[in-house]
Amino acid sequence: MNFEFSLDPNLPSLMDEQDPLATLREEFYIPCHENKQELVYFCGNSLGLQPRRTAEYTQEVLSQWQSLAVKGHFEGPYPWMPYHEFLTEALAQLVGALPEEVVAMNSLTANLHLMMATFFRPNQKRNKIVIEQHAFPSDYYAVESQLIHHQLDPKIHLITLAHREDLLFYTEDWLDLIHQQGESIALLIIPGVHYYSGQFLDLKTITEAAHAKGCLVGVDLAHAVGNTVLSLHQWEVDFAVWCHYKYVNSGPGAVGGCFVHQRHAKNTSLPRLSGWWGHDKESRFQMNAQFQAIASADGWQLSNPPIVSLAAIRASLDVFSKAGGMLPLRKKSKQLTGYFEYLISQQLSEQIKLITPSDPEQRGCQLSMVINSPKTSGKALYQHLNDQGVSVDWREPNVIRATPVPLYNRYQEVYQLVEILKEQLL
Ligand SMILES: *Cc1c(COP(=O)(O)O)cnc(C)c1O
């Protein structure tokens, strides 16, 4: 079903009625505003809503601990020893990878460090890291501190790729940089979907160019996983890291995710920072001092993982699988965000500048709005929306991010948000 967008106030409810994914909303707890009405929740890019089944899956772990204690490692329907493996298949599907390429472990920033310990191996000739200008601070700190750790000066060895005036990162700019300085670049860290603008970068093209020059590529998928259709294996990125609390709805501080391309994942001789959970499973409990890596992404694990958090991820992945995976979700997402963009461009184009690309292939769910109005500031408008029960978020210096999520948002909610914007801006 593809609707012709219009300003007809009856259109959003019609689209909701015919939305094949509409019932998935019932899988989630929708928080209420003070007025007891359900919040219009457009912050799924920051903290996804809680699936109803999360309580059941996590309670199962707690019950198993109560009734089986240490035996829970090996007994019960989902024993803890291999628990992370129950997530592997669904995670691989979510990011377009082979099962041996993905693992849920640690957190995003910790995984970024672990990956750089393996994939940033500076030498005399090749010793620079590229990251985008105004990168998310944690990524920037991680990269900068890795350079310092290798006794390299970030002023010389950290290259930032500039965005253009429109705040977007152009593929040709990445390619120019790779062409000009590729020989000295060891590693590029590329955002999948940029947290500020919502831009979805062309990872395949950039990776191809980087590899042609002998550089490695790591991708931060914090805002891309569960949001866009990814093909990490095919795109051949060397590694990727992400979190599960944004679009993957697995709760605050949820265990993160990591992808290591097959050609590296199988290579047990790659240097790494190791721990016992990355050691060959057969001999793990022989407790000898000879580390032998598992020949998959699992070989980068350090510790036995927090099972309650993995249970929450498993619950959420089951909701994705109930949705039929990313393809149907992405299809709805394009319409939902497309409708949002349509309503703004038709009615508020002078008052709201959208910095997110208008090409649906170059963005996910999120639209980033810069407010240009004599009637109110962006920050005041952000506050007003939240007071009215519309959860959007604010990113310094001047962006309101609003993110309709296909798993639980409705077309009517998009309409409602734009009506409030009109009230305040026209
Ligand atoms: C959300 C986000 C993070 C968060 O890092 P944690 O280690 O999970 O706290 C890091 N980088 C980017 C780009 C993000 O969007």
CSV table of C-alpha atoms and ligand atoms in Angstrom, one decimal:
chain,number,residue,atom,x,y,z
A,1,MET,CA,0.0,0.0,0.0
A,2,ASN,CA,1.4,3.3,-1.1
A,3,PHE,CA,-0.5,6.4,-0.3
A,4,GLU,CA,-0.4,9.7,-2.2
A,5,PHE,CA,0.3,12.1,0.6
A,6,SER,CA,-2.0,15.1,1.0
A,7,LEU,CA,-3.0,17.6,3.7
A,8,ASP,CA,-6.3,15.8,4.2
A,9,PRO,CA,-6.8,15.5,8.0
A,10,ASN,CA,-8.5,12.1,7.5
A,11,LEU,CA,-5.5,10.7,5.7
A,12,PRO,CA,-3.4,9.7,8.8
A,13,SER,CA,-6.1,7.6,10.4
A,14,LEU,CA,-6.7,5.9,7.0
A,15,MET,CA,-3.0,5.1,6.7
A,16,ASP,CA,-3.0,3.7,10.3
A,17,GLU,CA,-6.0,1.5,9.5
A,18,GLN,CA,-4.3,0.0,6.5
A,19,ASP,CA,-0.9,-0.3,8.1
A,20,PRO,CA,0.0,-4.0,8.0
A,21,LEU,CA,2.4,-3.4,11.0
A,22,ALA,CA,-0.1,-1.4,13.1
A,23,THR,CA,-0.7,-4.2,15.7
A,24,LEU,CA,3.0,-4.3,16.6
A,25,ARG,CA,2.4,-1.2,18.8
A,26,GLU,CA,0.6,-3.5,21.2
A,27,GLU,CA,3.9,-5.2,21.8
A,28,PHE,CA,5.1,-2.1,23.6
A,29,TYR,CA,4.4,-0.1,26.8
A,30,ILE,CA,3.5,3.4,25.7
A,31,PRO,CA,4.3,5.9,28.5
A,32,CYS,CA,1.6,8.3,29.6
A,33,HIS,CA,1.7,12.1,29.9
A,34,GLU,CA,0.4,13.9,33.0
A,35,ASN,CA,-3.0,14.2,31.3
A,36,LYS,CA,-3.1,10.4,31.3
A,37,GLN,CA,-3.0,10.3,27.5
A,38,GLU,CA,-0.4,8.2,25.8
A,39,LEU,CA,2.7,10.1,25.0
A,40,VAL,CA,3.5,10.8,21.4
A,41,TYR,CA,6.9,9.2,21.6
A,42,PHE,CA,9.4,10.3,19.0
A,43,CYS,CA,12.6,9.5,21.0
A,44,GLY,CA,13.1,6.0,19.9
A,45,ASN,CA,16.5,7.1,18.5
A,46,SER,CA,17.6,7.8,22.1
A,47,LEU,CA,15.8,5.2,24.2
A,48,GLY,CA,13.5,2.8,22.5
A,49,LEU,CA,10.2,1.8,24.3
A,50,GLN,CA,10.0,-1.3,26.4
A,51,PRO,CA,8.5,-4.4,24.7
A,52,ARG,CA,5.8,-6.0,26.9
A,53,ARG,CA,7.6,-9.4,26.7
A,54,THR,CA,10.8,-8.0,28.1
A,55,ALA,CA,9.5,-8.5,31.7
A,56,GLU,CA,8.7,-12.1,31.0
A,57,TYR,CA,12.1,-12.9,29.4
A,58,THR,CA,14.1,-11.2,32.1
A,59,GLN,CA,11.9,-12.7,34.9
A,60,GLU,CA,12.7,-16.1,33.4
A,61,VAL,CA,16.4,-15.5,34.1
A,62,LEU,CA,15.7,-14.3,37.7
A,63,SER,CA,13.5,-17.4,38.3
A,64,GLN,CA,16.1,-19.7,37.0
A,65,TRP,CA,18.6,-18.1,39.3
A,66,GLN,CA,16.1,-18.6,42.2
A,67,SER,CA,15.4,-22.2,41.5
A,68,LEU,CA,18.6,-23.5,39.9
A,69,ALA,CA,21.3,-21.1,41.1
A,70,VAL,CA,24.6,-22.3,39.7
A,71,LYS,CA,23.0,-25.0,37.7
A,72,GLY,CA,21.3,-22.3,35.7
A,73,HIS,CA,24.5,-22.1,33.7
A,74,PHE,CA,23.7,-25.4,32.1
A,75,GLU,CA,20.0,-26.1,32.8
A,76,GLY,CA,16.6,-24.6,32.1
A,77,PRO,CA,15.2,-23.7,28.7
A,78,TYR,CA,17.8,-21.0,28.1
A,79,PRO,CA,21.0,-21.9,30.0
A,80,TRP,CA,23.4,-19.0,30.7
A,81,MET,CA,26.6,-20.6,29.4
A,82,PRO,CA,25.6,-20.3,25.8
A,83,TYR,CA,23.0,-17.5,26.3
A,84,HIS,CA,24.6,-15.0,24.0
A,85,GLU,CA,24.4,-17.6,21.2
A,86,PHE,CA,20.6,-17.5,21.4
A,87,LEU,CA,20.8,-14.0,20.0
A,88,THR,CA,23.3,-14.6,17.2
A,89,GLU,CA,21.0,-15.6,14.4
A,90,ALA,CA,18.6,-12.7,14.8
A,91,LEU,CA,21.4,-10.2,15.3
A,92,ALA,CA,23.1,-11.4,12.2
A,93,GLN,CA,19.9,-10.8,10.3
A,94,LEU,CA,19.4,-7.4,11.7
A,95,VAL,CA,22.8,-6.1,10.4
A,96,GLY,CA,23.1,-8.3,7.3
A,97,ALA,CA,25.9,-10.5,8.6
A,98,LEU,CA,26.8,-14.1,8.9
A,99,PRO,CA,26.2,-15.6,12.4
A,100,GLU,CA,29.9,-16.0,13.0
A,101,GLU,CA,30.4,-12.3,12.4
A,102,VAL,CA,28.3,-10.9,15.2
A,103,VAL,CA,28.2,-11.0,19.0
A,104,ALA,CA,26.4,-9.2,21.7
A,105,MET,CA,28.8,-8.0,24.4
A,106,ASN,CA,30.0,-5.1,26.5
A,107,SER,CA,28.9,-1.6,25.4
A,108,LEU,CA,29.4,0.4,22.2
A,109,THR,CA,32.4,2.4,23.4
A,110,ALA,CA,34.1,-0.6,25.0
A,111,ASN,CA,33.6,-2.5,21.8
A,112,LEU,CA,35.1,0.3,19.8
A,113,HIS,CA,38.2,0.2,21.9
A,114,LEU,CA,38.4,-3.6,21.6
A,115,MET,CA,38.1,-3.4,17.8
A,116,MET,CA,40.7,-0.7,17.6
A,117,ALA,CA,43.1,-2.8,19.7
A,118,THR,CA,42.9,-5.3,16.9
A,119,PHE,CA,42.4,-3.1,13.8
A,120,PHE,CA,44.4,0.0,14.6
A,121,ARG,CA,48.0,-1.2,14.3
A,122,PRO,CA,50.0,1.9,13.3
A,123,ASN,CA,53.3,1.6,11.7
A,124,GLN,CA,55.8,4.1,10.2
A,125,LYS,CA,53.9,4.5,7.0
A,126,ARG,CA,50.3,4.0,8.0
A,127,ASN,CA,49.4,5.6,11.3
A,128,LYS,CA,46.3,7.9,11.0
A,129,ILE,CA,42.7,7.5,11.9
A,130,VAL,CA,39.9,9.4,10.2
A,131,ILE,CA,36.7,10.3,11.9
A,132,GLU,CA,33.9,12.8,10.9
A,133,GLN,CA,33.9,16.4,12.1
A,134,HIS,CA,31.7,16.8,15.3
A,135,ALA,CA,31.6,13.1,15.8
A,136,PHE,CA,29.7,11.8,18.8
A,137,PRO,CA,32.0,12.7,21.8
A,138,SER,CA,32.4,9.1,23.0
A,139,ASP,CA,33.7,8.0,19.6
A,140,TYR,CA,36.0,11.0,19.4
A,141,TYR,CA,37.4,10.3,22.9
A,142,ALA,CA,37.9,6.6,22.0
A,143,VAL,CA,39.8,7.4,18.9
A,144,GLU,CA,41.9,10.2,20.4
A,145,SER,CA,42.8,8.1,23.4
A,146,GLN,CA,43.8,5.1,21.1
A,147,LEU,CA,46.3,7.5,19.3
A,148,ILE,CA,47.7,8.7,22.6
A,149,HIS,CA,47.9,5.1,23.8
A,150,HIS,CA,50.1,4.4,20.8
A,151,GLN,CA,52.1,7.6,21.6
A,152,LEU,CA,50.8,9.3,18.5
A,153,ASP,CA,49.8,13.0,18.5
A,154,PRO,CA,46.1,13.4,17.7
A,155,LYS,CA,47.0,16.8,16.2
A,156,ILE,CA,48.9,15.0,13.5
A,157,HIS,CA,47.4,11.6,13.4
A,158,LEU,CA,43.7,12.3,13.7
A,159,ILE,CA,42.1,13.5,10.5
A,160,THR,CA,38.6,14.9,10.7
A,161,LEU,CA,36.5,14.7,7.6
A,162,ALA,CA,34.6,18.0,7.4
A,163,HIS,CA,30.9,18.3,6.7
A,164,ARG,CA,29.7,20.8,4.2
A,165,GLU,CA,27.7,23.9,5.0
A,166,ASP,CA,24.5,21.8,5.0
A,167,LEU,CA,26.0,19.7,7.8
A,168,LEU,CA,26.1,16.6,5.6
A,169,PHE,CA,29.1,14.4,4.8
A,170,TYR,CA,29.5,13.9,1.0
A,171,THR,CA,30.6,10.6,-0.3
A,172,GLU,CA,32.9,12.4,-2.7
A,173,ASP,CA,34.6,14.1,0.2
A,174,TRP,CA,35.4,10.8,1.8
A,175,LEU,CA,36.7,9.5,-1.5
A,176,ASP,CA,38.8,12.6,-2.1
A,177,LEU,CA,40.3,12.3,1.4
A,178,ILE,CA,41.0,8.6,0.8
A,179,HIS,CA,42.5,9.3,-2.6
A,180,GLN,CA,44.8,12.1,-1.2
A,181,GLN,CA,45.9,10.7,2.1
A,182,GLY,CA,44.9,7.0,1.9
A,183,GLU,CA,48.5,5.8,2.0
A,184,SER,CA,49.0,7.2,5.6
A,185,ILE,CA,45.5,6.2,6.8
A,186,ALA,CA,45.3,3.1,8.9
A,187,LEU,CA,41.6,3.2,9.9
A,188,LEU,CA,38.4,5.1,9.1
A,189,ILE,CA,35.6,5.3,11.6
A,190,ILE,CA,32.4,6.1,9.8
A,191,PRO,CA,29.0,6.7,11.2
A,192,GLY,CA,26.2,4.6,9.8
A,193,VAL,CA,23.4,7.0,10.5
A,194,HIS,CA,24.7,10.3,11.8
A,195,TYR,CA,23.2,11.1,15.2
A,196,TYR,CA,22.8,14.9,14.6
A,197,SER,CA,21.6,15.1,11.0
A,198,GLY,CA,20.1,11.7,10.6
A,199,GLN,CA,22.1,11.2,7.4
A,200,PHE,CA,22.6,7.6,6.3
A,201,LEU,CA,26.0,7.3,4.7
A,202,ASP,CA,27.0,5.3,1.7
A,203,LEU,CA,29.1,2.7,3.6
A,204,LYS,CA,29.6,0.4,0.7
A,205,THR,CA,31.2,3.0,-1.6
A,206,ILE,CA,33.3,4.5,1.1
A,207,THR,CA,34.5,1.1,2.2
A,208,GLU,CA,35.4,0.0,-1.3
A,209,ALA,CA,37.5,3.1,-1.8
A,210,ALA,CA,39.2,2.7,1.5
A,211,HIS,CA,40.1,-0.9,0.9
A,212,ALA,CA,41.5,0.0,-2.5
A,213,LYS,CA,44.0,2.2,-0.7
A,214,GLY,CA,44.7,-0.4,1.9
A,215,CYS,CA,42.9,1.3,4.8
A,216,LEU,CA,40.6,-0.5,7.2
A,217,VAL,CA,37.0,0.6,8.0
A,218,GLY,CA,35.1,0.5,11.2
A,219,VAL,CA,31.5,1.6,11.4
A,220,ASP,CA,29.4,3.0,14.3
A,221,LEU,CA,25.9,1.8,13.9
A,222,ALA,CA,24.4,3.3,17.1
A,223,HIS,CA,21.7,5.1,15.0
A,224,ALA,CA,21.6,2.6,12.1
A,225,VAL,CA,20.9,-0.7,13.7
A,226,GLY,CA,17.1,-1.5,13.8
A,227,ASN,CA,16.6,1.6,11.7
A,228,THR,CA,18.0,1.0,8.3
A,229,VAL,CA,18.6,-2.1,6.1
A,230,LEU,CA,22.3,-3.1,6.6
A,231,SER,CA,24.4,-5.5,4.6
A,232,LEU,CA,27.6,-5.5,6.6
A,233,HIS,CA,29.0,-8.7,5.2
A,234,GLN,CA,28.4,-7.7,1.6
A,235,TRP,CA,29.7,-4.2,2.1
A,236,GLU,CA,32.9,-5.8,3.6
A,237,VAL,CA,33.3,-3.3,6.4
A,238,ASP,CA,36.1,-4.6,8.7
A,239,PHE,CA,34.2,-4.2,11.9
A,240,ALA,CA,31.1,-2.4,13.3
A,241,VAL,CA,29.9,-1.6,16.8
A,242,TRP,CA,26.5,-0.6,18.1
A,243,CYS,CA,24.2,-0.3,21.1
A,244,HIS,CA,20.8,-1.9,21.7
A,245,TYR,CA,19.0,0.7,23.7
A,246,LYS,CA,18.1,3.0,20.8
A,247,TYR,CA,16.2,1.5,17.9
A,248,VAL,CA,16.6,-2.0,19.3
A,249,ASN,CA,14.5,-1.3,22.4
A,250,SER,CA,16.6,-3.4,24.9
A,251,GLY,CA,16.6,-0.9,27.8
A,252,PRO,CA,19.0,1.7,29.3
A,253,GLY,CA,22.6,0.6,29.3
A,254,ALA,CA,21.8,-2.6,27.4
A,255,VAL,CA,24.7,-4.8,26.3
A,256,GLY,CA,26.0,-3.7,22.9
A,257,GLY,CA,26.8,-5.4,19.6
A,258,CYS,CA,29.8,-6.0,17.5
A,259,PHE,CA,30.5,-7.2,14.0
A,260,VAL,CA,33.8,-8.6,12.8
A,261,HIS,CA,34.0,-9.5,9.1
A,262,GLN,CA,34.3,-13.2,8.4
A,263,ARG,CA,37.8,-12.8,6.9
A,264,HIS,CA,39.0,-11.4,10.2
A,265,ALA,CA,36.6,-13.3,12.5
A,266,LYS,CA,38.1,-16.6,11.6
A,267,ASN,CA,41.6,-15.4,12.0
A,268,THR,CA,42.5,-16.6,15.6
A,269,SER,CA,46.0,-15.2,15.3
A,270,LEU,CA,44.8,-11.6,15.1
A,271,PRO,CA,46.2,-9.7,18.1
A,272,ARG,CA,43.5,-8.6,20.6
A,273,LEU,CA,42.7,-7.7,24.1
A,274,SER,CA,41.5,-11.1,25.4
A,275,GLY,CA,39.4,-12.6,28.2
A,276,TRP,CA,38.3,-16.0,29.1
A,277,TRP,CA,34.9,-15.8,27.4
A,278,GLY,CA,36.7,-15.3,24.0
A,279,HIS,CA,38.6,-18.5,24.6
A,280,ASP,CA,37.8,-21.8,22.9
A,281,LYS,CA,34.7,-23.2,24.6
A,282,GLU,CA,36.0,-26.8,24.7
A,283,SER,CA,39.0,-25.9,26.8
A,284,ARG,CA,37.7,-22.8,28.6
A,285,PHE,CA,37.4,-24.5,32.0
A,286,GLN,CA,40.7,-26.3,31.8
A,287,MET,CA,42.0,-23.0,33.2
A,288,ASN,CA,45.3,-23.2,31.4
A,289,ALA,CA,47.3,-20.1,30.5
A,290,GLN,CA,47.3,-20.6,26.7
A,291,PHE,CA,44.7,-18.3,25.2
A,292,GLN,CA,43.1,-19.8,22.1
A,293,ALA,CA,40.5,-17.6,20.5
A,294,ILE,CA,37.1,-18.8,19.3
A,295,ALA,CA,37.2,-18.6,15.5
A,296,SER,CA,34.3,-16.1,15.2
A,297,ALA,CA,33.3,-12.7,16.5
A,298,ASP,CA,32.8,-14.5,19.8
A,299,GLY,CA,36.6,-14.6,20.1
A,300,TRP,CA,36.6,-11.0,21.1
A,301,GLN,CA,34.4,-11.5,24.2
A,302,LEU,CA,36.0,-10.8,27.5
A,303,SER,CA,33.7,-11.7,30.4
A,304,ASN,CA,30.7,-13.8,31.0
A,305,PRO,CA,27.9,-11.4,30.1
A,306,PRO,CA,25.0,-9.9,32.1
A,307,ILE,CA,22.3,-12.4,31.2
A,308,VAL,CA,19.4,-10.2,32.3
A,309,SER,CA,20.4,-7.7,29.7
A,310,LEU,CA,20.8,-10.3,27.1
A,311,ALA,CA,17.3,-11.6,27.9
A,312,ALA,CA,16.0,-8.1,27.2
A,313,ILE,CA,17.7,-8.0,23.8
A,314,ARG,CA,16.3,-11.5,23.0
A,315,ALA,CA,12.8,-10.2,23.8
A,316,SER,CA,13.3,-7.3,21.5
A,317,LEU,CA,14.8,-9.3,18.7
A,318,ASP,CA,11.7,-11.5,18.9
A,319,VAL,CA,9.6,-8.5,18.2
A,320,PHE,CA,11.7,-7.6,15.2
A,321,SER,CA,11.2,-11.1,13.9
A,322,LYS,CA,7.5,-10.9,14.5
A,323,ALA,CA,7.6,-7.8,12.3
A,324,GLY,CA,9.1,-9.9,9.6
A,325,GLY,CA,12.6,-8.3,9.9
A,326,MET,CA,13.9,-5.0,8.6
A,327,LEU,CA,12.4,-5.0,5.1
A,328,PRO,CA,8.7,-4.4,6.1
A,329,LEU,CA,9.8,-2.1,8.9
A,330,ARG,CA,11.9,0.0,6.5
A,331,LYS,CA,9.1,0.1,4.1
A,332,LYS,CA,6.7,1.6,6.7
A,333,SER,CA,9.5,3.8,8.0
A,334,LYS,CA,10.0,5.4,4.6
A,335,GLN,CA,6.3,6.2,4.4
A,336,LEU,CA,6.0,7.4,8.0
A,337,THR,CA,9.0,9.7,7.8
A,338,GLY,CA,8.1,10.6,4.3
A,339,TYR,CA,4.7,11.8,5.5
A,340,PHE,CA,6.3,13.8,8.3
A,341,GLU,CA,8.6,15.5,5.7
A,342,TYR,CA,5.7,16.1,3.4
A,343,LEU,CA,3.6,17.9,6.1
A,344,ILE,CA,6.5,20.1,7.0
A,345,SER,CA,7.6,21.0,3.5
A,346,GLN,CA,4.0,21.8,2.5
A,347,GLN,CA,3.2,23.9,5.5
A,348,LEU,CA,6.3,25.0,7.4
A,349,SER,CA,9.1,25.3,4.9
A,350,GLU,CA,10.0,28.8,5.9
A,351,GLN,CA,9.9,28.1,9.6
A,352,ILE,CA,11.6,24.8,9.7
A,353,LYS,CA,14.8,23.8,7.9
A,354,LEU,CA,15.2,20.0,7.7
A,355,ILE,CA,18.9,19.2,7.8
A,356,THR,CA,18.2,15.5,7.2
A,357,PRO,CA,18.6,14.5,3.5
A,358,SER,CA,15.3,14.5,1.6
A,359,ASP,CA,16.4,11.3,-0.3
A,360,PRO,CA,14.8,8.4,1.7
A,361,GLU,CA,17.8,6.3,0.8
A,362,GLN,CA,20.1,8.7,2.7
A,363,ARG,CA,18.2,8.7,6.0
A,364,GLY,CA,16.4,6.5,8.4
A,365,CYS,CA,13.5,7.3,10.7
A,366,GLN,CA,14.8,10.6,12.1
A,367,LEU,CA,14.2,14.1,10.9
A,368,SER,CA,16.4,16.9,12.4
A,369,MET,CA,14.8,20.3,12.4
A,370,VAL,CA,16.3,23.7,12.8
A,371,ILE,CA,13.8,26.3,13.8
A,372,ASN,CA,13.8,29.7,12.1
A,373,SER,CA,11.1,31.8,13.6
A,374,PRO,CA,10.6,35.2,15.2
A,375,LYS,CA,7.8,33.6,17.4
A,376,THR,CA,9.8,31.1,19.3
A,377,SER,CA,13.3,29.6,19.6
A,378,GLY,CA,14.1,26.0,18.9
A,379,LYS,CA,14.8,25.3,22.5
A,380,ALA,CA,11.5,26.8,23.7
A,381,LEU,CA,9.6,24.9,21.0
A,382,TYR,CA,11.3,21.7,22.1
A,383,GLN,CA,10.1,22.4,25.6
A,384,HIS,CA,6.6,23.2,24.5
A,385,LEU,CA,6.3,20.0,22.6
A,386,ASN,CA,7.4,17.9,25.6
A,387,ASP,CA,4.9,19.9,27.8
A,388,GLN,CA,2.2,18.9,25.3
A,389,GLY,CA,3.0,15.2,25.6
A,390,VAL,CA,5.1,15.0,22.4
A,391,SER,CA,8.5,13.5,23.3
A,392,VAL,CA,11.2,14.9,20.9
A,393,ASP,CA,14.8,15.6,21.8
A,394,TRP,CA,17.2,18.5,21.7
A,395,ARG,CA,20.7,18.4,20.5
A,396,GLU,CA,23.0,21.3,21.0
A,397,PRO,CA,23.6,23.7,19.3
A,398,ASN,CA,20.2,24.0,17.6
A,399,VAL,CA,18.5,20.9,16.5
A,400,ILE,CA,15.2,19.2,17.5
A,401,ARG,CA,15.3,15.5,16.6
A,402,ALA,CA,11.9,13.8,16.0
A,403,THR,CA,11.9,10.1,15.2
A,404,PRO,CA,8.8,8.2,14.2
A,405,VAL,CA,9.6,4.5,14.7
A,406,PRO,CA,7.8,2.0,12.5
A,407,LEU,CA,7.5,-0.6,15.3
A,408,TYR,CA,5.2,1.5,17.5
A,409,ASN,CA,4.5,5.0,16.0
A,410,ARG,CA,1.4,6.0,14.1
A,411,TYR,CA,0.7,8.3,11.2
A,412,GLN,CA,-1.8,10.1,13.4
A,413,GLU,CA,1.0,10.9,15.8
A,414,VAL,CA,3.1,12.5,13.0
A,415,TYR,CA,0.0,14.6,12.1
A,416,GLN,CA,-0.4,15.6,15.7
A,417,LEU,CA,3.2,16.8,16.1
A,418,VAL,CA,3.0,18.9,12.9
A,419,GLU,CA,-0.3,20.5,14.1
A,420,ILE,CA,1.4,21.6,17.3
A,421,LEU,CA,4.3,23.0,15.3
A,422,LYS,CA,1.9,24.9,13.1
A,423,GLU,CA,0.2,26.4,16.2
A,424,GLN,CA,3.5,27.6,17.5
A,425,LEU,CA,5.1,28.8,14.3
A,426,LEU,CA,2.4,30.2,12.0
B,1,LIG,C1,24.5,6.5,21.5
B,1,LIG,C2,25.8,6.6,20.9
B,1,LIG,C3,26.9,6.2,21.7
B,1,LIG,C4,26.8,5.7,23.1
B,1,LIG,O1,27.9,5.0,23.5
B,1,LIG,P1,27.8,4.0,24.8
B,1,LIG,O2,29.1,3.4,24.8
B,1,LIG,O3,26.7,3.0,24.4
B,1,LIG,O4,27.4,4.8,26.0
B,1,LIG,C5,28.2,6.3,21.1
B,1,LIG,N1,28.3,6.8,19.8
B,1,LIG,C6,27.3,7.2,19.1
B,1,LIG,C7,27.5,7.7,17.7
B,1,LIG,C8,26.0,7.1,19.6
B,1,LIG,O5,25.0,7.6,18.9
